[in-house]
Amino acid sequence: MLAGRWGSPTVVDLWPYLGLDDPDYPDIEEAPEPLGSLSMLAGSMRTWQVPSTGRWLGLAIGQVDRELPFELLAAVSEASTPPK
């Protein structure tokens, strides 16, 4: 439904926002929100630019703990579009 309205999503890898030492990604001291919170729950998200608002919408499937159910996570931000 979102793709029909705003086109294909951009896939954003959330692992770099955890700030772990990984030679493939620059060190990120503190990830901007909502990316910091989302990176603790999901590995990637799909994003869409919301036309004429300057905002992006992100959707991910995440899990707080293995014993807990998966959840659909949604985020909206006025910050610049997260890198791909």
Coordinates of C-alpha atoms in Angstrom, one line a residue:
M1 CA 0.0 0.0 0.0
L2 CA 2.8 2.4 0.8
A3 CA 4.8 1.5 -2.3
G4 CA 1.7 2.1 -4.4
R5 CA 1.4 5.6 -2.9
W6 CA 5.1 6.7 -2.6
G7 CA 7.0 4.2 -4.7
S8 CA 9.5 1.5 -3.9
P9 CA 11.1 1.8 -0.4
T10 CA 14.8 2.3 0.3
V11 CA 16.3 -0.4 2.5
V12 CA 18.4 1.1 5.3
D13 CA 20.9 -1.1 7.2
L14 CA 20.5 -0.3 10.9
W15 CA 23.5 -2.3 12.3
P16 CA 26.0 0.6 11.8
Y17 CA 23.9 2.7 14.2
L18 CA 24.7 0.3 17.1
G19 CA 28.1 1.8 17.2
L20 CA 29.9 -1.5 17.2
D21 CA 33.5 -1.8 16.0
D22 CA 33.1 -2.8 12.4
P23 CA 35.8 -1.9 9.8
D24 CA 33.2 -1.6 7.1
Y25 CA 31.4 1.3 8.8
P26 CA 32.7 4.5 10.4
D27 CA 32.4 4.7 14.2
I28 CA 29.1 6.4 15.2
E29 CA 29.3 7.7 18.8
E30 CA 25.6 8.3 19.2
A31 CA 23.1 7.5 16.6
P32 CA 20.4 10.1 16.0
E33 CA 16.8 9.1 17.0
P34 CA 14.8 7.2 15.9
L35 CA 17.7 5.3 14.3
G36 CA 19.4 4.6 17.7
S37 CA 16.3 2.9 19.1
L38 CA 15.4 1.1 16.0
S39 CA 18.9 -0.3 15.6
M40 CA 18.6 -2.1 18.9
L41 CA 15.4 -3.9 17.7
A42 CA 15.9 -4.6 14.0
G43 CA 18.7 -5.1 11.5
S44 CA 17.2 -3.1 8.7
M45 CA 14.1 -1.0 7.8
R46 CA 12.3 0.1 4.7
T47 CA 11.9 3.9 4.3
W48 CA 9.8 6.2 2.1
Q49 CA 10.1 9.9 1.6
V50 CA 6.8 11.5 2.4
P51 CA 6.3 14.1 -0.5
S52 CA 6.1 17.8 0.4
T53 CA 6.6 17.2 4.2
G54 CA 10.4 16.9 4.6
R55 CA 9.8 13.7 6.6
W56 CA 10.5 10.1 6.0
L57 CA 8.6 7.0 7.2
G58 CA 10.4 3.9 8.2
L59 CA 9.0 0.4 8.9
A60 CA 10.8 -2.6 10.4
I61 CA 10.1 -5.9 12.1
G62 CA 11.9 -6.1 15.4
Q63 CA 12.1 -8.1 18.7
V64 CA 13.2 -6.9 22.1
D65 CA 14.1 -10.4 23.3
R66 CA 13.9 -13.9 22.0
E67 CA 11.1 -14.8 24.4
L68 CA 9.0 -11.8 23.2
P69 CA 6.9 -11.6 20.0
F70 CA 8.1 -9.8 16.9
E71 CA 6.6 -6.3 16.5
L72 CA 6.0 -4.1 13.6
L73 CA 7.9 -0.9 14.3
A74 CA 7.1 2.4 12.6
A75 CA 9.1 5.7 12.8
V76 CA 8.6 9.1 11.3
S77 CA 11.3 11.7 11.3
E78 CA 11.9 15.2 10.1
A79 CA 15.6 14.6 10.1
S80 CA 17.4 14.1 6.8
T81 CA 16.8 10.8 5.1
P82 CA 18.9 8.0 6.7
P83 CA 21.8 6.8 4.5
K84 CA 21.2 3.7 2.4

